[in-house]
Coordinates of C-alpha atoms in Angstrom, one line a residue:
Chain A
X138 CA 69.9 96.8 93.2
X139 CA 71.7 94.5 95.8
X140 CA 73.4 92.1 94.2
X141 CA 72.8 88.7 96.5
X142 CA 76.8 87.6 95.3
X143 CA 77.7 90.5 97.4
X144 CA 79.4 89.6 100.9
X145 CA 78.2 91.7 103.8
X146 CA 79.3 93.2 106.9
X147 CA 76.7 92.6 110.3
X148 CA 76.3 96.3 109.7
X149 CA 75.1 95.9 106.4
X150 CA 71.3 97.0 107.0
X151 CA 72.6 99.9 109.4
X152 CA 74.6 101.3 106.2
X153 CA 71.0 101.7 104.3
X154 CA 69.6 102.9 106.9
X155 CA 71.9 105.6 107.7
X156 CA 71.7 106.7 103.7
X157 CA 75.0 105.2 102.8
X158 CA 75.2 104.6 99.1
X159 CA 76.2 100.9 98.7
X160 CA 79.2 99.9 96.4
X161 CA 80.9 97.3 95.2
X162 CA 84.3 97.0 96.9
X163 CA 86.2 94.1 96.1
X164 CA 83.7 91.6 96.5
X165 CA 81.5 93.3 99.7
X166 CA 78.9 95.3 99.6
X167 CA 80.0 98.5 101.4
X168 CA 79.1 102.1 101.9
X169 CA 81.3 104.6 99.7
X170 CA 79.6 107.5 101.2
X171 CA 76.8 109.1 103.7
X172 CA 74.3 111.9 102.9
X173 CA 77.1 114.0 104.9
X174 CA 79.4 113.7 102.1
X175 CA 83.3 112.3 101.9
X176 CA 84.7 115.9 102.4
X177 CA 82.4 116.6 105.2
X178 CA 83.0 113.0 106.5
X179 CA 87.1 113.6 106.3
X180 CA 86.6 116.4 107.9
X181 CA 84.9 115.7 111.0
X182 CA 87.3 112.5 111.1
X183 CA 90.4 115.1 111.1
X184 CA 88.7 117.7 113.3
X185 CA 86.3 115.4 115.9
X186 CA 85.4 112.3 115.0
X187 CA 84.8 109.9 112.2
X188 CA 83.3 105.9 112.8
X189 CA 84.4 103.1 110.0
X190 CA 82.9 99.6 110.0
X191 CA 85.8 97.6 108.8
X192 CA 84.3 94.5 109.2
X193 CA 85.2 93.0 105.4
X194 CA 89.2 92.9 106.8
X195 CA 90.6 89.6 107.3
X196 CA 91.5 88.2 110.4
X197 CA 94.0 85.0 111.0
X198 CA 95.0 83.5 114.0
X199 CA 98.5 81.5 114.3
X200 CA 98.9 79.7 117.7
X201 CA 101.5 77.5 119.0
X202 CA 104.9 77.3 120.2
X203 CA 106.5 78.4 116.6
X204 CA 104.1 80.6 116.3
X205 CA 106.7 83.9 116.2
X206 CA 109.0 82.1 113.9
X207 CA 106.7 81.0 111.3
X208 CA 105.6 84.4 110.9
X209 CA 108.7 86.1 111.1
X210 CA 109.3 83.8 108.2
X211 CA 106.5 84.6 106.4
X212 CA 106.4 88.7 106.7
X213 CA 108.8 91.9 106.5
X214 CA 109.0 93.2 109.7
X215 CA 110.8 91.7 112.8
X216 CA 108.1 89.5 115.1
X217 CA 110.6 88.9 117.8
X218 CA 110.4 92.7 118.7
X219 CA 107.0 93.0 119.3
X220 CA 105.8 92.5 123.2
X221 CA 102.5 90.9 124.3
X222 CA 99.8 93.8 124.3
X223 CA 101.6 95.2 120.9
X224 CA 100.9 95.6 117.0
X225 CA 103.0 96.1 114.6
X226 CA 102.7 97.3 110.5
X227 CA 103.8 94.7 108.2
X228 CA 104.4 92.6 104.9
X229 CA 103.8 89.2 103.4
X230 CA 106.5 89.1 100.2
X231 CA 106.9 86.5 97.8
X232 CA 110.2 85.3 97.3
X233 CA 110.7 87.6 94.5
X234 CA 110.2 90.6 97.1
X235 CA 107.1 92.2 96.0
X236 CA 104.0 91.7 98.3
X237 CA 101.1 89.4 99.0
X238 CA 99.7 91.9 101.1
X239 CA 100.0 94.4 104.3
X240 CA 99.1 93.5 107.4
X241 CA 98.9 94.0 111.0
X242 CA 100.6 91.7 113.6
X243 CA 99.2 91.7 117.1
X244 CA 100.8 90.0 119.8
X245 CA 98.7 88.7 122.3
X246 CA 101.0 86.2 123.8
X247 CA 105.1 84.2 122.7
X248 CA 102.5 81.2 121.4
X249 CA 99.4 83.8 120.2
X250 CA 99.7 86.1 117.6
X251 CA 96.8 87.6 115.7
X252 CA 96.9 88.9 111.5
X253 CA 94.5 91.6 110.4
X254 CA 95.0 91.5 106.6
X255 CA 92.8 93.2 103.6
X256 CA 89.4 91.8 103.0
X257 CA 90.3 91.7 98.8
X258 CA 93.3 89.7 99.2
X259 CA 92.7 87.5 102.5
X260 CA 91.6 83.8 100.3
X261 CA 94.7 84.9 98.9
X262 CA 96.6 85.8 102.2
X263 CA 95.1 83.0 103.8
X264 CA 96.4 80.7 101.2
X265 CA 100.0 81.5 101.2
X266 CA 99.9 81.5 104.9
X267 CA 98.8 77.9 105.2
X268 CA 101.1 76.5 101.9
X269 CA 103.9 77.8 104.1
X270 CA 102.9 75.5 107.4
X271 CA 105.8 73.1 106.9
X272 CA 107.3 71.7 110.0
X273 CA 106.3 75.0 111.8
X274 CA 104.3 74.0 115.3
X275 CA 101.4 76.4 115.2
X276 CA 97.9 75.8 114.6
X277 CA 96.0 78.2 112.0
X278 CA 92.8 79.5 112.0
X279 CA 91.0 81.5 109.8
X280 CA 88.6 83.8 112.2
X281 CA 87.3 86.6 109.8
X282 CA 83.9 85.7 110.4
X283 CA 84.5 85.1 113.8
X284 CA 84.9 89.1 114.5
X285 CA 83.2 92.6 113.2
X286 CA 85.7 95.6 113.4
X287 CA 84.8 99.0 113.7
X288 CA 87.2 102.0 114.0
X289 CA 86.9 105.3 115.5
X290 CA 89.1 107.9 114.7
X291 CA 89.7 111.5 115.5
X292 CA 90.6 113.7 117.6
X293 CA 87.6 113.4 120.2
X294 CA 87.9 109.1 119.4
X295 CA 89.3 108.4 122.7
X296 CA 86.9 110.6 125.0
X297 CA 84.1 108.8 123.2
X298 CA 85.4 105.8 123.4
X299 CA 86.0 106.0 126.9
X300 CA 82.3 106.6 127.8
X301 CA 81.8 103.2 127.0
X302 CA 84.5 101.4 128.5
X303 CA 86.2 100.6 132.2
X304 CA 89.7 100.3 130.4
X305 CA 91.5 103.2 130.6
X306 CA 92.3 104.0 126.8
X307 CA 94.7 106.6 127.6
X308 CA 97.2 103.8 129.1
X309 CA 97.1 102.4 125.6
X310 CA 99.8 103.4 123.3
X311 CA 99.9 103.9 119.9
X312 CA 100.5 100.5 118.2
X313 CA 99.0 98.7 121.3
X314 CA 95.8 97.0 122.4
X315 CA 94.0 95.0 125.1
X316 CA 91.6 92.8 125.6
X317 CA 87.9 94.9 127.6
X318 CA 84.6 95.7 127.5
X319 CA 83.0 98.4 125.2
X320 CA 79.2 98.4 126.2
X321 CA 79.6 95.5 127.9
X322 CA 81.0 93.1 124.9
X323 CA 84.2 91.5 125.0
X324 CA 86.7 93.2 122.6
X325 CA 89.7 94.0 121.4
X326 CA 90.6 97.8 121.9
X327 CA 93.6 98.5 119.5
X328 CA 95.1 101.8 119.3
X329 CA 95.4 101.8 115.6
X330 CA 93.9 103.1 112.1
X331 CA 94.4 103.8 108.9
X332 CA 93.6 107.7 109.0
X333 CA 96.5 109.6 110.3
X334 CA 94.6 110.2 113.5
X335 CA 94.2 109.5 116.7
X336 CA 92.0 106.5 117.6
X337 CA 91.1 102.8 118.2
X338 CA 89.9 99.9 116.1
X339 CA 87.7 97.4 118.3
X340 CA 87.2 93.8 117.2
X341 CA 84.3 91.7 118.8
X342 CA 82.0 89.1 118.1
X343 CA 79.7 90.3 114.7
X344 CA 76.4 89.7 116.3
X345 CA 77.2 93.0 118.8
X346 CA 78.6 94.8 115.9
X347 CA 74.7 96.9 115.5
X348 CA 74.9 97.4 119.3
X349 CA 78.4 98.9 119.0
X350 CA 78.1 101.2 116.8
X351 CA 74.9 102.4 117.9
X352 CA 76.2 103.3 120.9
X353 CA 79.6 104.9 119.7
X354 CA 77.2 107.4 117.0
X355 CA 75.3 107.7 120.4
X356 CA 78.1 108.5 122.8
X357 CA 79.4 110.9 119.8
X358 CA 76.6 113.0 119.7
X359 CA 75.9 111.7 116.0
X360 CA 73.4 114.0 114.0
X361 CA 74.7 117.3 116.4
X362 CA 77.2 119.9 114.0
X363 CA 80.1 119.2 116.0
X364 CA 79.0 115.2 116.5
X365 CA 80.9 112.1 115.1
X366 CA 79.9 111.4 111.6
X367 CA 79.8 107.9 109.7
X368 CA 82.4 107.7 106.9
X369 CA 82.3 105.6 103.8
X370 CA 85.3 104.2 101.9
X371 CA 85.5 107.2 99.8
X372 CA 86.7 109.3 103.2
X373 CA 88.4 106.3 104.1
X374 CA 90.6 106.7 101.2
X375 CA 91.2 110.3 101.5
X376 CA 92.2 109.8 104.7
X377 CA 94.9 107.5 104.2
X378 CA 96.4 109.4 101.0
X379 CA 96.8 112.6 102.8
X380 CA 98.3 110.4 105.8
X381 CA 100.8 108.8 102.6
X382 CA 99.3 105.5 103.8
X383 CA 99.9 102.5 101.2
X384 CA 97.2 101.1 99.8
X385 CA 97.4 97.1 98.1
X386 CA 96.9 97.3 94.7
X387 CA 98.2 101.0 94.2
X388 CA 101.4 101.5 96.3
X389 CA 102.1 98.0 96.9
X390 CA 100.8 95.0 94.9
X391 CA 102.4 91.7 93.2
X392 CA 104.8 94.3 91.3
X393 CA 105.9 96.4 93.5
X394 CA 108.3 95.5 96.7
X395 CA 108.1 97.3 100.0
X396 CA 111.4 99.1 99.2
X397 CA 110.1 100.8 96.2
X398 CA 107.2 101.5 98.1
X399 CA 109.2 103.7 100.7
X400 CA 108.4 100.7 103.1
X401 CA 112.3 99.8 104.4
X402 CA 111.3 100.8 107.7
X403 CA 109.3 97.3 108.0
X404 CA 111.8 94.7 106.4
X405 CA 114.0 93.7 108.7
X406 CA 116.2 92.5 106.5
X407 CA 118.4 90.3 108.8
X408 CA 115.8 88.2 109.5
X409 CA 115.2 85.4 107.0
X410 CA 112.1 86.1 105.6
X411 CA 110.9 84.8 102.5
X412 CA 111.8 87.5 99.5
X413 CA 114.1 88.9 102.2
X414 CA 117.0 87.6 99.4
X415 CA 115.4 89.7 96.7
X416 CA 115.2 93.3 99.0
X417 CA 118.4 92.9 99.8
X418 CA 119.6 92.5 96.4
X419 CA 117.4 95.6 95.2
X420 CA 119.0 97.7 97.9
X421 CA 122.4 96.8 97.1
X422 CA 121.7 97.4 93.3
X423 CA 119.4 100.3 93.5
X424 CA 115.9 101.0 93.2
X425 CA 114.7 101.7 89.5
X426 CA 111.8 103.3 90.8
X427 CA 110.6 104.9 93.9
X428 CA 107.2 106.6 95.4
X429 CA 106.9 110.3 95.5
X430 CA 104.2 112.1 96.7
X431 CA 103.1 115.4 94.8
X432 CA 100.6 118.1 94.5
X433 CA 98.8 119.4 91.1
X434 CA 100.9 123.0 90.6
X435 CA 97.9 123.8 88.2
X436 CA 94.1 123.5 87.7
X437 CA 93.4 119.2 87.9
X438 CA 93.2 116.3 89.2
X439 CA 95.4 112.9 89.1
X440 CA 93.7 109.8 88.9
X441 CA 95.1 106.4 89.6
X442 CA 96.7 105.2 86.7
X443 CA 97.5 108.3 85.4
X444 CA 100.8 108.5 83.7
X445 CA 103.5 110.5 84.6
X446 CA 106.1 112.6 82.4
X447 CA 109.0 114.6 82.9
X448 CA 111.2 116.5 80.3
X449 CA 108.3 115.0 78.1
X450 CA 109.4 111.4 78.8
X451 CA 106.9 109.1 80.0
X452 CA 108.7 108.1 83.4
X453 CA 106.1 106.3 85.7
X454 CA 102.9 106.3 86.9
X455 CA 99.8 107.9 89.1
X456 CA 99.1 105.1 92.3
X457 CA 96.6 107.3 94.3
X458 CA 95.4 110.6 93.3
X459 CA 92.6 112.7 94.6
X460 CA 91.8 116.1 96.0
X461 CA 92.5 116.3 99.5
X462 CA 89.9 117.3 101.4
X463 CA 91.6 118.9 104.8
X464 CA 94.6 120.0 102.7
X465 CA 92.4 121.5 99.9
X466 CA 94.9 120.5 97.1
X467 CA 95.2 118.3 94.7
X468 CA 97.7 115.4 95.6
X469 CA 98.6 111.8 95.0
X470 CA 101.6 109.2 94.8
X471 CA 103.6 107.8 92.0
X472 CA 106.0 105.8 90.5
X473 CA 109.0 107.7 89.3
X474 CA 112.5 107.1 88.8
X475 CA 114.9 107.5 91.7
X476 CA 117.0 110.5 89.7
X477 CA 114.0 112.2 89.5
X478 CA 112.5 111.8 93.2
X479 CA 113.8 114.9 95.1
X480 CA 110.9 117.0 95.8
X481 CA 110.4 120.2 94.5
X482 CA 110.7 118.0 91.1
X483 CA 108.5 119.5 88.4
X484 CA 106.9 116.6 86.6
X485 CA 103.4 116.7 84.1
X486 CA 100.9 114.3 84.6
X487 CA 98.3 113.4 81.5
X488 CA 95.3 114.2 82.6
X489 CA 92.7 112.5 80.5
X490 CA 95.2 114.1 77.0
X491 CA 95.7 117.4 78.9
X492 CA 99.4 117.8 80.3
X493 CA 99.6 119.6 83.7
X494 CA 102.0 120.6 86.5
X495 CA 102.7 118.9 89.3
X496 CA 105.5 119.0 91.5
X497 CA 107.3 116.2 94.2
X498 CA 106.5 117.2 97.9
X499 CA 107.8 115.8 101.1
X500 CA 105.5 112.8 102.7
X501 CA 103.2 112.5 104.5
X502 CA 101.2 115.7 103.2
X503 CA 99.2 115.7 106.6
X504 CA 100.7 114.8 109.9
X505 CA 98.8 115.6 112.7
X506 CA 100.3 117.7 115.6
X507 CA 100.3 115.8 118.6
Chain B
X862 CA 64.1 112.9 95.3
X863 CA 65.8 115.0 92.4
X864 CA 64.3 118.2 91.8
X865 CA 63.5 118.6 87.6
X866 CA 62.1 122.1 87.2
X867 CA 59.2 122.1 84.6
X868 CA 60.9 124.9 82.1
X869 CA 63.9 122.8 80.9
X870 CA 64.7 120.3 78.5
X871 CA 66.8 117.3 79.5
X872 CA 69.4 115.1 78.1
X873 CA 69.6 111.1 79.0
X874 CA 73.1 111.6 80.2
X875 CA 71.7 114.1 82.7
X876 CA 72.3 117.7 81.6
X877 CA 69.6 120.4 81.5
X878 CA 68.7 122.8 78.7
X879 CA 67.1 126.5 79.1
X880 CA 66.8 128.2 75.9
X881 CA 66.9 132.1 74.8
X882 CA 66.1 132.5 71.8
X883 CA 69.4 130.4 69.7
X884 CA 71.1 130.2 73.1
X885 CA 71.4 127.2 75.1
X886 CA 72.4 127.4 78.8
X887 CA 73.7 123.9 80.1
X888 CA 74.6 122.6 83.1
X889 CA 74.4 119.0 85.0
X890 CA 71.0 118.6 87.0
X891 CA 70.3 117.8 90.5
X892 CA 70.0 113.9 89.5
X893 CA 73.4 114.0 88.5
X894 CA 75.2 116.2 91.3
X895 CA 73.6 114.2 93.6
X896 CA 75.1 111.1 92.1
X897 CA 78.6 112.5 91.9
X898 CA 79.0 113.8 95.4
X899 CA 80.8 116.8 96.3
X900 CA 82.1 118.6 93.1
X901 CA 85.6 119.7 93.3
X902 CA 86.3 120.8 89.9
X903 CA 84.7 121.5 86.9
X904 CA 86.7 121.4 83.8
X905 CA 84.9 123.7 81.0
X906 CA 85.3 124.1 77.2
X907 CA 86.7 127.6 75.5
X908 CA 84.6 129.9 74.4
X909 CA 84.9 129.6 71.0
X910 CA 85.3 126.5 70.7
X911 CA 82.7 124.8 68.4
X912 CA 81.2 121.3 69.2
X913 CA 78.7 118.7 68.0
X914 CA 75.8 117.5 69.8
X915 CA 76.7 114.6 72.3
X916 CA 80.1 115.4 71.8
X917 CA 82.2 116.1 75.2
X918 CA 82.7 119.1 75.8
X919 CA 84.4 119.3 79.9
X920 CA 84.4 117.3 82.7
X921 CA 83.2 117.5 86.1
X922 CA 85.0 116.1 89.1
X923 CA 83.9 114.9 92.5
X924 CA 86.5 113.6 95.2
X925 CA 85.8 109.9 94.0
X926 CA 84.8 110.3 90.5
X927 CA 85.2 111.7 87.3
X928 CA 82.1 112.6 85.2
X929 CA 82.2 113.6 81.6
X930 CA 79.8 116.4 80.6
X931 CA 78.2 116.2 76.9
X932 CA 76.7 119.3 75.1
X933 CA 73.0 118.1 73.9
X934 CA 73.3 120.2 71.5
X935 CA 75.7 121.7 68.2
X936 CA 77.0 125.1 68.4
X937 CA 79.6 127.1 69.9
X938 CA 80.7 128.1 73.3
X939 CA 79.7 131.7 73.7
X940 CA 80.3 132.2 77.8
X941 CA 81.3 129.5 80.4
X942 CA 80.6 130.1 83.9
X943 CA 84.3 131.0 84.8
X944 CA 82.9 131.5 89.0
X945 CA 83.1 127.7 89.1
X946 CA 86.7 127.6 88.6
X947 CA 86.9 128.6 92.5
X948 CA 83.4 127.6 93.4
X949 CA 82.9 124.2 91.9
X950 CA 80.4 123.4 95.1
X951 CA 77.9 125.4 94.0
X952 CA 76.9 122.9 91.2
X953 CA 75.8 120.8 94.0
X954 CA 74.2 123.6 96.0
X955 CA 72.2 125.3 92.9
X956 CA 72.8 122.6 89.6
X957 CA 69.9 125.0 88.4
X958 CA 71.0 128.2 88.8
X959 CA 74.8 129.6 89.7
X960 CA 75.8 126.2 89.0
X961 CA 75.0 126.6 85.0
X962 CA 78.2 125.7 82.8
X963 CA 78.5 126.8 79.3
X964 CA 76.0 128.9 76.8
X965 CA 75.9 127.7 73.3
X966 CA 74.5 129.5 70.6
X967 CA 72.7 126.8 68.7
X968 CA 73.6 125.8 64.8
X969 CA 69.8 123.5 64.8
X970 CA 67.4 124.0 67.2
X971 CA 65.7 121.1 65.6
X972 CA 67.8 119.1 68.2
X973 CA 66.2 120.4 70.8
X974 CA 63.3 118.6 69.8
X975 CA 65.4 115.0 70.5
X976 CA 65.6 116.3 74.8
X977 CA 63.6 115.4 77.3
X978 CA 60.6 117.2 78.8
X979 CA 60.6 117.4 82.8
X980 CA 58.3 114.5 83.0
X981 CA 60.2 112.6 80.4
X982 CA 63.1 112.7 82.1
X983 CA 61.4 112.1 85.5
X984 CA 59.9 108.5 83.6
X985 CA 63.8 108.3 82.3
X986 CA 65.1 108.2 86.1
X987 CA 62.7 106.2 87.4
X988 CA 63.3 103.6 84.6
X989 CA 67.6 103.9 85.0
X990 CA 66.6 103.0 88.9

């Protein structure tokens, strides 16, 4: 069944051997699920622990003395704020304003920063990045197989984590990483994720990435009922949608800007970057659509792609859709005209030919209390 | 490994079959649950509602995917298993018992004779793997 044109993580033969069922995800061979199951994995993420091997993201280093600059030129969100030891959320637009992809910035120094982009899209990323060297002095490097990343999220992440580590995680804040030990192995410990949890993401040399993740199911009492549990992309996704997390290639693509995409909060717009012309044009003329989140009023589920319908005009589209497992609705995100965007907005979504009820609800749908 | 119990006939897109006389109970078996994941909703015919064999006839849906169910065989829909509505999981926890979906009382139980015997369909997985 393994298809040999399938990339793979170093964790690939853990996967199997932990029951995952293996998938093709953009290219890589990946685990959609355990035998636990994606509700039972979301949950355990939202009420303990949950451990993702990330490993397929893209990683990018830009060095050098312009090295703030050229970014800043290149993505949404302003560089210049972030201080060494920080990350921040951001965008790579196209001078028309819709996006190349979604990244993380990491500062680890004025001449060092560090992209984490998506592992579909970083030949992609990675070309736009280097067509837009110029006379910009920094020195790029393209380091994805240079790192595995795993990330553990939850509630009880951090008291796991911390068994294995001298740095003291709780000095970290959200958004912000250093460099440590975990086991012994040199890593990065970032206090980041894509869940809606607590929790870190650790980067560190792929050859350790077996003996990592060992030890974290280990430290997390892995296989006990209240134990950390491995989650699959299916959870992964979950995760994130109930979180209102954007997705590339359903909230945000080649199509979309970040502005439609309820994103403003990461273009800086008085900072020059490329497609910074074409947000500020779309915010001074209005969006002509905008992302809602909503919840199935009746019996169904949206699917991506779904279209969307109010006063029984066809007026946008399904991006994400899926039970929600903590929740225990039936939610999603989609495309709808601005007019139409307050929630409490009854719409009808075409469910495979059957119309039914959904209505526009306030995002994020889960925010954990804190 | 899936469990195929010996006393039902099955279909190659991984519904079983337990006759009564000119009714046919259906439902999805423990292959196919497995496959899907955690069922979160099952969407079921009328009763009433008359179909044709390998004709669609509901849907079932797991947090990932969506999974069309086909009746294997031509009748109409005399009682659907209406507990599902708030109990979808137990298709995954009993595909062979409370987790039954529709009876059909039969027009031609000559297409039963087109199903699969438990060891037919246990060749039939072994040869889809």
């Amino acid at each position: 069944m393994t298809d040999q044109n399938l990339k793979k993580t170093p964790l690939n033969a853990v996967h199997r051997e932990l029951g995952g069922r293996m998938v093709n995800y953009e290219g890589w061979d990946m685990p959609v699920l355990y035998p636990a199951g994606t509700i039972a994995e979301h949950l355990r993420t939202r009420t303990r622990s949950g451990l993702f091997d990330v490993s397929h993201m893209g990683e990018i280093h830009v060095d050098g003395p312009d090295a703030i600059p050229f970014v800043n030129h290149l993505t949404t969100n302003d560089v210049t704020r972030l201080v060494d030891g920080q990350a921040h959320y951001s965008a790579l637009t196209y001078e028309n304003g819709t996006v190349v992809d979604d990244l993380l910035v990491y500062r680890f120094g004025p001449e060092r920063l560090f992209l984490v982009v998506n592992a579909g899209t970083q030949d992609k990323d990675w070309e736009w990045i280097a067509s837009h060297k110029g006379d910009f002095d920094v020195d790029l490097r393209k380091a994805s197989d240079d790192y595995c990343q795993i990330a553990i999220q939850g509630p009880d992440a951090l008291g796991i984590l911390q068994t294995l580590t001298d740095t003291q995680l709780a000095d970290i804040k959200y958004y912000h990483f250093t460099e440590g030990t975990v086991d012994g192995v040199h890593s990065i410990i970032s206090r980041t994720g894509y869940t809606g949890e607590d929790g870190f993401e650790i980067y560190a040399e792929p050859s350790r990435a077996g003996q990592l993740w060992g030890k974290m199911l280990e430290a997390g009492n892995y296989g006990s009922d209240e134990g950390i549990l491995p989650c699959g992309l299916a959870a992964r996704n979950t995760l994130r949608l109930e979180s209102s997390m954007s997705l590339y290639g359903h909230e945000i693509s080649d199509e979309i800007t970040p502005l439609e995409a309820k994103l403003g909060w990461i273009c800086k717009l008085n900072t020059e970057f490329i497609g910074c012309e074409a947000l500020k044009a779309q915010k001074a003329g209005g969006l002509e659509r905008t992302l809602v989140g909503f919840e199935m009023s009746e019996p169904g589920i949206a699917r991506d792609g779904f279209d969307v319908y109010s006063a029984g005009e066809k007026v946008g589209y399904v991006t994400s859709g899926s039970p929600a497992p903590f929740l225990k609705k039936n939610i999603g995100m989609a495309y709808v005209p601005p007019a139409i965007s307050g929630s409490g907005t009854a719409l009808k979504i075409d469910v495979r030919g059957r119309m039914v009820g959904a209505v526009i609800v306030p995002m994020p749908f889960y925010k954990r209390e804190r | 490994m899936a469990n195929i119990p010996e006393e039902l006939k099955y279909s190659k897109d991984h519904e079983w079959v337990l006759v009564n006389g000119d009714t046919a109970t259906i439902g999805i078996t423990d292959y196919a649950q497995q496959s899907l994941g955690d069922v979160v909703y099952v969407e079921m015919p009328n009763e009433g509602d008359n179909f044709n064999a390998h004709d669609a006839f509901g849907s079932v849906e797991s947090v990932k995917a969506v999974s069309e169910i086909f009746t294997p065989v031509s009748g109409e829909v005399v009682e659907t298993n209406d507990d599902l509505n708030d109990t979808p999981e137990v298709v995954n926890d009993d595909p062979y018992g409370d987790g039954w979906m529709v009876r059909v009382k039969m027009d031609n139980e000559g297409e039963l004779d087109a199903l699969l015997s438990s060891e037919e369909y246990e060749e039939y997985l072994k040869s889809e793997e």
